[in-house]
Short mmCIF file of N, CA and C in Angstrom, two decimals:
data_model
loop_
_atom_site.label_atom_id
_atom_site.label_comp_id
_atom_site.label_asym_id
_atom_site.label_seq_id
_atom_site.Cartn_x
_atom_site.Cartn_y
_atom_site.Cartn_z
N UNK A 1 -18.11 -60.04 -42.55
CA UNK A 1 -18.20 -61.46 -42.33
C UNK A 1 -19.44 -61.77 -41.56
N UNK A 2 -20.19 -62.76 -41.84
CA UNK A 2 -21.34 -63.19 -41.17
C UNK A 2 -20.99 -63.84 -39.85
N UNK A 3 -21.36 -63.29 -38.72
CA UNK A 3 -20.96 -63.84 -37.38
C UNK A 3 -21.48 -65.20 -37.14
N UNK A 4 -22.47 -65.67 -37.86
CA UNK A 4 -22.99 -67.00 -37.68
C UNK A 4 -22.04 -68.03 -38.23
N UNK A 5 -21.10 -67.62 -39.00
CA UNK A 5 -20.08 -68.54 -39.61
C UNK A 5 -18.76 -68.51 -38.91
N UNK A 6 -18.61 -67.83 -37.79
CA UNK A 6 -17.30 -67.65 -37.16
C UNK A 6 -16.65 -68.98 -36.85
N UNK A 7 -17.37 -69.93 -36.23
CA UNK A 7 -16.75 -71.18 -35.89
C UNK A 7 -16.12 -71.91 -37.01
N UNK A 8 -16.93 -71.96 -38.16
CA UNK A 8 -16.45 -72.60 -39.36
C UNK A 8 -15.25 -71.85 -39.93
N UNK A 9 -15.37 -70.60 -39.95
CA UNK A 9 -14.23 -69.78 -40.44
C UNK A 9 -12.95 -69.90 -39.65
N UNK A 10 -13.06 -69.88 -38.34
CA UNK A 10 -11.96 -70.02 -37.41
C UNK A 10 -11.33 -71.45 -37.62
N UNK A 11 -12.20 -72.44 -37.70
CA UNK A 11 -11.67 -73.83 -37.93
C UNK A 11 -10.90 -73.91 -39.22
N UNK A 12 -11.42 -73.29 -40.27
CA UNK A 12 -10.74 -73.28 -41.56
C UNK A 12 -9.39 -72.54 -41.56
N UNK A 13 -9.40 -71.37 -40.83
CA UNK A 13 -8.15 -70.61 -40.69
C UNK A 13 -7.16 -71.32 -39.91
N UNK A 14 -7.56 -72.04 -38.94
CA UNK A 14 -6.56 -72.84 -38.15
C UNK A 14 -6.00 -74.02 -38.93
N UNK A 15 -6.82 -74.68 -39.74
CA UNK A 15 -6.41 -75.81 -40.48
C UNK A 15 -5.60 -75.40 -41.76
N UNK A 16 -5.93 -74.35 -42.38
CA UNK A 16 -5.31 -74.00 -43.67
C UNK A 16 -4.42 -72.74 -43.69
N UNK A 17 -4.46 -71.97 -42.71
CA UNK A 17 -3.76 -70.62 -42.68
C UNK A 17 -2.85 -70.43 -41.51
N UNK A 18 -2.58 -71.38 -40.79
CA UNK A 18 -1.63 -71.25 -39.59
C UNK A 18 -2.15 -70.31 -38.55
N UNK A 19 -3.46 -70.14 -38.40
CA UNK A 19 -4.07 -69.29 -37.42
C UNK A 19 -4.12 -69.94 -36.09
N UNK A 20 -3.69 -69.21 -35.01
CA UNK A 20 -3.73 -69.74 -33.68
C UNK A 20 -4.52 -68.78 -32.80
N UNK A 21 -5.00 -69.23 -31.65
CA UNK A 21 -5.72 -68.42 -30.79
C UNK A 21 -5.24 -68.54 -29.38
N UNK A 22 -5.06 -67.42 -28.68
CA UNK A 22 -4.75 -67.48 -27.22
C UNK A 22 -5.89 -66.66 -26.55
N UNK A 23 -6.35 -67.12 -25.42
CA UNK A 23 -7.50 -66.48 -24.81
C UNK A 23 -7.44 -66.47 -23.33
N UNK A 24 -8.26 -65.65 -22.73
CA UNK A 24 -8.38 -65.47 -21.31
C UNK A 24 -9.84 -65.82 -20.98
N UNK A 25 -9.96 -66.70 -19.98
CA UNK A 25 -11.31 -67.10 -19.54
C UNK A 25 -11.71 -66.54 -18.17
N UNK A 26 -12.97 -66.37 -17.99
CA UNK A 26 -13.59 -66.04 -16.68
C UNK A 26 -14.58 -67.15 -16.47
N UNK A 27 -14.26 -68.07 -15.62
CA UNK A 27 -15.11 -69.24 -15.38
C UNK A 27 -15.20 -70.09 -16.74
N UNK A 28 -16.34 -70.21 -17.36
CA UNK A 28 -16.42 -70.95 -18.62
C UNK A 28 -16.66 -70.06 -19.79
N UNK A 29 -16.27 -68.79 -19.70
CA UNK A 29 -16.55 -67.81 -20.77
C UNK A 29 -15.24 -67.18 -21.22
N UNK A 30 -15.03 -67.18 -22.55
CA UNK A 30 -13.86 -66.49 -23.08
C UNK A 30 -14.16 -64.93 -23.06
N UNK A 31 -13.31 -64.20 -22.35
CA UNK A 31 -13.53 -62.71 -22.14
C UNK A 31 -12.61 -61.94 -22.98
N UNK A 32 -11.48 -62.48 -23.42
CA UNK A 32 -10.52 -61.80 -24.32
C UNK A 32 -9.79 -62.89 -25.14
N UNK A 33 -9.41 -62.52 -26.36
CA UNK A 33 -8.67 -63.49 -27.16
C UNK A 33 -7.81 -62.75 -28.18
N UNK A 34 -6.83 -63.34 -28.71
CA UNK A 34 -5.99 -62.88 -29.82
C UNK A 34 -5.82 -63.99 -30.78
N UNK A 35 -6.10 -63.63 -32.00
CA UNK A 35 -5.81 -64.63 -33.13
C UNK A 35 -4.57 -64.13 -33.87
N UNK A 36 -3.65 -65.08 -34.13
CA UNK A 36 -2.34 -64.65 -34.70
C UNK A 36 -1.87 -65.72 -35.62
N UNK A 37 -0.87 -65.31 -36.45
CA UNK A 37 -0.22 -66.20 -37.36
C UNK A 37 1.33 -66.00 -37.34
N UNK A 38 2.05 -67.10 -37.45
CA UNK A 38 3.50 -67.01 -37.63
C UNK A 38 3.69 -66.96 -39.14
N UNK A 39 4.44 -65.92 -39.58
CA UNK A 39 4.57 -65.70 -41.02
C UNK A 39 5.73 -64.87 -41.34
N UNK A 40 6.02 -64.85 -42.65
CA UNK A 40 7.13 -63.97 -43.20
C UNK A 40 6.47 -63.12 -44.30
N UNK A 41 6.77 -61.84 -44.27
CA UNK A 41 6.41 -60.99 -45.33
C UNK A 41 7.54 -60.11 -45.84
N UNK A 42 7.57 -59.71 -47.08
CA UNK A 42 8.70 -58.94 -47.57
C UNK A 42 8.79 -57.59 -46.81
N UNK A 43 7.62 -57.05 -46.44
CA UNK A 43 7.59 -55.75 -45.80
C UNK A 43 8.04 -55.83 -44.40
N UNK A 44 7.52 -56.79 -43.59
CA UNK A 44 7.77 -56.84 -42.15
C UNK A 44 8.87 -57.90 -41.69
N UNK A 45 9.16 -58.87 -42.61
CA UNK A 45 10.10 -59.88 -42.24
C UNK A 45 9.52 -61.05 -41.57
N UNK A 46 10.28 -61.74 -40.74
CA UNK A 46 9.90 -62.94 -40.03
C UNK A 46 9.17 -62.57 -38.71
N UNK A 47 7.86 -62.69 -38.77
CA UNK A 47 7.00 -62.07 -37.70
C UNK A 47 5.93 -62.94 -37.21
N UNK A 48 5.30 -62.48 -36.12
CA UNK A 48 3.95 -62.96 -35.75
C UNK A 48 3.01 -61.79 -36.02
N UNK A 49 1.95 -62.14 -36.83
CA UNK A 49 1.01 -61.08 -37.16
C UNK A 49 -0.33 -61.35 -36.37
N UNK A 50 -0.73 -60.39 -35.57
CA UNK A 50 -1.97 -60.45 -34.83
C UNK A 50 -3.10 -60.01 -35.78
N UNK A 51 -3.98 -60.94 -36.08
CA UNK A 51 -5.15 -60.69 -36.87
C UNK A 51 -6.25 -60.03 -36.03
N UNK A 52 -6.47 -60.58 -34.88
CA UNK A 52 -7.64 -60.23 -34.00
C UNK A 52 -7.15 -60.06 -32.60
N UNK A 53 -7.63 -59.01 -31.98
CA UNK A 53 -7.49 -58.86 -30.52
C UNK A 53 -8.72 -58.25 -29.98
N UNK A 54 -9.43 -58.98 -29.19
CA UNK A 54 -10.79 -58.59 -28.70
C UNK A 54 -10.94 -58.86 -27.26
N UNK A 55 -11.60 -57.95 -26.53
CA UNK A 55 -11.96 -58.12 -25.15
C UNK A 55 -13.50 -57.72 -25.04
N UNK A 56 -14.29 -58.57 -24.39
CA UNK A 56 -15.62 -58.21 -24.11
C UNK A 56 -15.72 -56.90 -23.37
N UNK A 57 -16.71 -56.07 -23.76
CA UNK A 57 -16.85 -54.73 -23.25
C UNK A 57 -16.76 -54.65 -21.75
N UNK A 58 -17.49 -55.54 -21.09
CA UNK A 58 -17.51 -55.45 -19.57
C UNK A 58 -16.17 -55.85 -18.92
N UNK A 59 -15.22 -56.38 -19.71
CA UNK A 59 -13.95 -56.76 -19.18
C UNK A 59 -12.79 -55.91 -19.67
N UNK A 60 -13.11 -54.84 -20.37
CA UNK A 60 -12.07 -53.89 -20.79
C UNK A 60 -11.52 -53.09 -19.64
N UNK A 61 -10.29 -52.63 -19.76
CA UNK A 61 -9.62 -51.86 -18.71
C UNK A 61 -9.04 -52.69 -17.58
N UNK A 62 -9.06 -54.05 -17.77
CA UNK A 62 -8.51 -54.95 -16.70
C UNK A 62 -7.12 -55.45 -17.11
N UNK A 63 -6.56 -55.02 -18.20
CA UNK A 63 -5.21 -55.46 -18.60
C UNK A 63 -5.20 -56.73 -19.45
N UNK A 64 -6.29 -57.22 -19.85
CA UNK A 64 -6.28 -58.53 -20.55
C UNK A 64 -5.60 -58.32 -21.94
N UNK A 65 -5.88 -57.25 -22.66
CA UNK A 65 -5.15 -57.08 -23.93
C UNK A 65 -3.63 -57.04 -23.72
N UNK A 66 -3.21 -56.36 -22.70
CA UNK A 66 -1.73 -56.33 -22.39
C UNK A 66 -1.22 -57.76 -22.10
N UNK A 67 -1.97 -58.52 -21.37
CA UNK A 67 -1.58 -59.93 -21.02
C UNK A 67 -1.45 -60.73 -22.39
N UNK A 68 -2.39 -60.56 -23.23
CA UNK A 68 -2.35 -61.27 -24.55
C UNK A 68 -1.17 -60.83 -25.34
N UNK A 69 -1.00 -59.52 -25.49
CA UNK A 69 0.14 -58.92 -26.21
C UNK A 69 1.45 -59.45 -25.68
N UNK A 70 1.60 -59.50 -24.34
CA UNK A 70 2.87 -60.03 -23.78
C UNK A 70 3.04 -61.50 -24.02
N UNK A 71 1.94 -62.25 -24.03
CA UNK A 71 2.01 -63.70 -24.31
C UNK A 71 2.48 -63.92 -25.72
N UNK A 72 1.92 -63.16 -26.64
CA UNK A 72 2.31 -63.33 -28.11
C UNK A 72 3.80 -62.86 -28.26
N UNK A 73 4.19 -61.80 -27.57
CA UNK A 73 5.58 -61.38 -27.67
C UNK A 73 6.57 -62.46 -27.18
N UNK A 74 6.11 -63.16 -26.08
CA UNK A 74 7.02 -64.20 -25.61
C UNK A 74 7.08 -65.34 -26.61
N UNK A 75 5.92 -65.65 -27.29
CA UNK A 75 6.01 -66.73 -28.30
C UNK A 75 6.94 -66.25 -29.43
N UNK A 76 6.83 -65.05 -29.85
CA UNK A 76 7.67 -64.48 -30.95
C UNK A 76 9.15 -64.59 -30.53
N UNK A 77 9.50 -64.21 -29.33
CA UNK A 77 10.87 -64.26 -28.88
C UNK A 77 11.33 -65.72 -28.89
N UNK A 78 10.53 -66.60 -28.36
CA UNK A 78 10.93 -68.07 -28.32
C UNK A 78 11.14 -68.67 -29.72
N UNK A 79 10.44 -68.09 -30.71
CA UNK A 79 10.55 -68.62 -32.08
C UNK A 79 11.56 -67.77 -32.89
N UNK A 80 12.24 -66.83 -32.26
CA UNK A 80 13.32 -66.05 -32.95
C UNK A 80 12.73 -65.10 -34.01
N UNK A 81 11.52 -64.63 -33.77
CA UNK A 81 10.88 -63.69 -34.73
C UNK A 81 11.44 -62.32 -34.61
N UNK A 82 11.33 -61.52 -35.63
CA UNK A 82 11.90 -60.18 -35.66
C UNK A 82 10.82 -59.11 -35.12
N UNK A 83 9.56 -59.44 -35.12
CA UNK A 83 8.62 -58.47 -34.61
C UNK A 83 7.28 -59.09 -34.43
N UNK A 84 6.41 -58.43 -33.66
CA UNK A 84 5.02 -58.67 -33.68
C UNK A 84 4.33 -57.52 -34.35
N UNK A 85 3.44 -57.78 -35.34
CA UNK A 85 2.86 -56.83 -36.12
C UNK A 85 1.33 -56.90 -36.08
N UNK A 86 0.62 -55.82 -36.10
CA UNK A 86 -0.85 -55.80 -36.23
C UNK A 86 -1.35 -54.55 -36.95
N UNK A 87 -2.59 -54.63 -37.33
CA UNK A 87 -3.33 -53.43 -37.89
C UNK A 87 -4.48 -53.13 -36.93
N UNK A 88 -4.93 -51.97 -36.95
CA UNK A 88 -6.08 -51.60 -36.13
C UNK A 88 -6.90 -50.55 -36.92
N UNK A 89 -8.17 -50.48 -36.59
CA UNK A 89 -9.00 -49.53 -37.24
C UNK A 89 -8.43 -48.04 -37.14
N UNK A 90 -8.54 -47.39 -38.25
CA UNK A 90 -8.01 -45.99 -38.28
C UNK A 90 -8.46 -45.09 -37.11
N UNK A 91 -9.75 -45.28 -36.83
CA UNK A 91 -10.32 -44.33 -35.76
C UNK A 91 -10.50 -45.13 -34.37
N UNK A 92 -9.87 -46.27 -34.24
CA UNK A 92 -9.92 -47.03 -32.93
C UNK A 92 -8.90 -46.56 -32.02
N UNK A 93 -9.08 -45.29 -31.52
CA UNK A 93 -8.08 -44.63 -30.71
C UNK A 93 -7.86 -45.44 -29.40
N UNK A 94 -8.85 -46.02 -28.78
CA UNK A 94 -8.69 -46.74 -27.56
C UNK A 94 -7.68 -47.91 -27.70
N UNK A 95 -7.85 -48.70 -28.85
CA UNK A 95 -6.95 -49.74 -29.04
C UNK A 95 -5.61 -49.26 -29.38
N UNK A 96 -5.52 -48.19 -30.15
CA UNK A 96 -4.16 -47.63 -30.45
C UNK A 96 -3.38 -47.24 -29.24
N UNK A 97 -4.04 -46.65 -28.22
CA UNK A 97 -3.45 -46.27 -26.97
C UNK A 97 -2.86 -47.52 -26.27
N UNK A 98 -3.63 -48.59 -26.31
CA UNK A 98 -3.13 -49.84 -25.66
C UNK A 98 -1.85 -50.35 -26.37
N UNK A 99 -1.93 -50.35 -27.72
CA UNK A 99 -0.79 -50.84 -28.49
C UNK A 99 0.46 -49.97 -28.27
N UNK A 100 0.28 -48.65 -28.34
CA UNK A 100 1.37 -47.71 -28.12
C UNK A 100 1.99 -47.86 -26.69
N UNK A 101 1.11 -48.10 -25.73
CA UNK A 101 1.56 -48.32 -24.31
C UNK A 101 2.43 -49.61 -24.22
N UNK A 102 2.13 -50.51 -25.11
CA UNK A 102 2.77 -51.81 -25.04
C UNK A 102 3.94 -51.96 -26.05
N UNK A 103 4.50 -50.77 -26.48
CA UNK A 103 5.67 -50.81 -27.31
C UNK A 103 5.54 -50.85 -28.76
N UNK A 104 4.31 -50.88 -29.26
CA UNK A 104 4.09 -50.83 -30.71
C UNK A 104 4.31 -49.45 -31.23
N UNK A 105 4.77 -49.34 -32.52
CA UNK A 105 5.01 -48.00 -33.10
C UNK A 105 4.15 -47.94 -34.42
N UNK A 106 3.81 -46.74 -34.81
CA UNK A 106 3.17 -46.51 -36.04
C UNK A 106 4.18 -46.59 -37.18
N UNK A 107 4.07 -47.68 -38.00
CA UNK A 107 5.09 -47.89 -38.99
C UNK A 107 4.57 -48.01 -40.43
N UNK A 108 3.24 -48.03 -40.55
CA UNK A 108 2.61 -48.20 -41.87
C UNK A 108 1.22 -47.72 -41.87
N UNK A 109 0.66 -47.53 -43.10
CA UNK A 109 -0.73 -47.23 -43.30
C UNK A 109 -1.29 -48.41 -43.98
N UNK A 110 -2.40 -49.01 -43.44
CA UNK A 110 -3.06 -50.16 -44.09
C UNK A 110 -4.16 -49.64 -44.93
N UNK A 111 -4.16 -49.97 -46.21
CA UNK A 111 -5.21 -49.63 -47.13
C UNK A 111 -5.97 -50.83 -47.58
N UNK A 112 -7.26 -50.63 -47.95
CA UNK A 112 -8.15 -51.73 -48.30
C UNK A 112 -9.04 -51.21 -49.42
N UNK A 113 -9.30 -52.18 -50.39
CA UNK A 113 -10.20 -51.90 -51.43
C UNK A 113 -11.30 -53.00 -51.43
N UNK A 114 -12.46 -52.80 -50.77
CA UNK A 114 -13.51 -53.75 -50.53
C UNK A 114 -14.02 -54.18 -51.87
N UNK A 115 -14.22 -55.42 -52.11
CA UNK A 115 -14.75 -55.95 -53.35
C UNK A 115 -16.20 -56.34 -53.30
N UNK A 116 -16.72 -56.43 -52.04
CA UNK A 116 -18.17 -56.74 -51.86
C UNK A 116 -18.71 -55.88 -50.84
#
């Protein structure tokens, strides 16, 4: 995705695809955010799916990802969801450690067939 179009893409996702964002600020700067959707899938059930979880490099290791994951879990519980689900890069071991530390389990393999 072209990073120059992120604002337009995020706006479209929020308007058309039930995408929401939670973030952590440091003064006037977003230093960590999670983009998620409330959804139902045949595979995972009635869930919140985390599309994106990002922390600026200089802010990593401060527990911001854990704060965002806990926030989304609280939303899921308040909405009566069955699970919080996410995918991560196959080689993104740092993120995988964070997710496993926060109660996530390896339950699937995500496959992709890029068309462009």
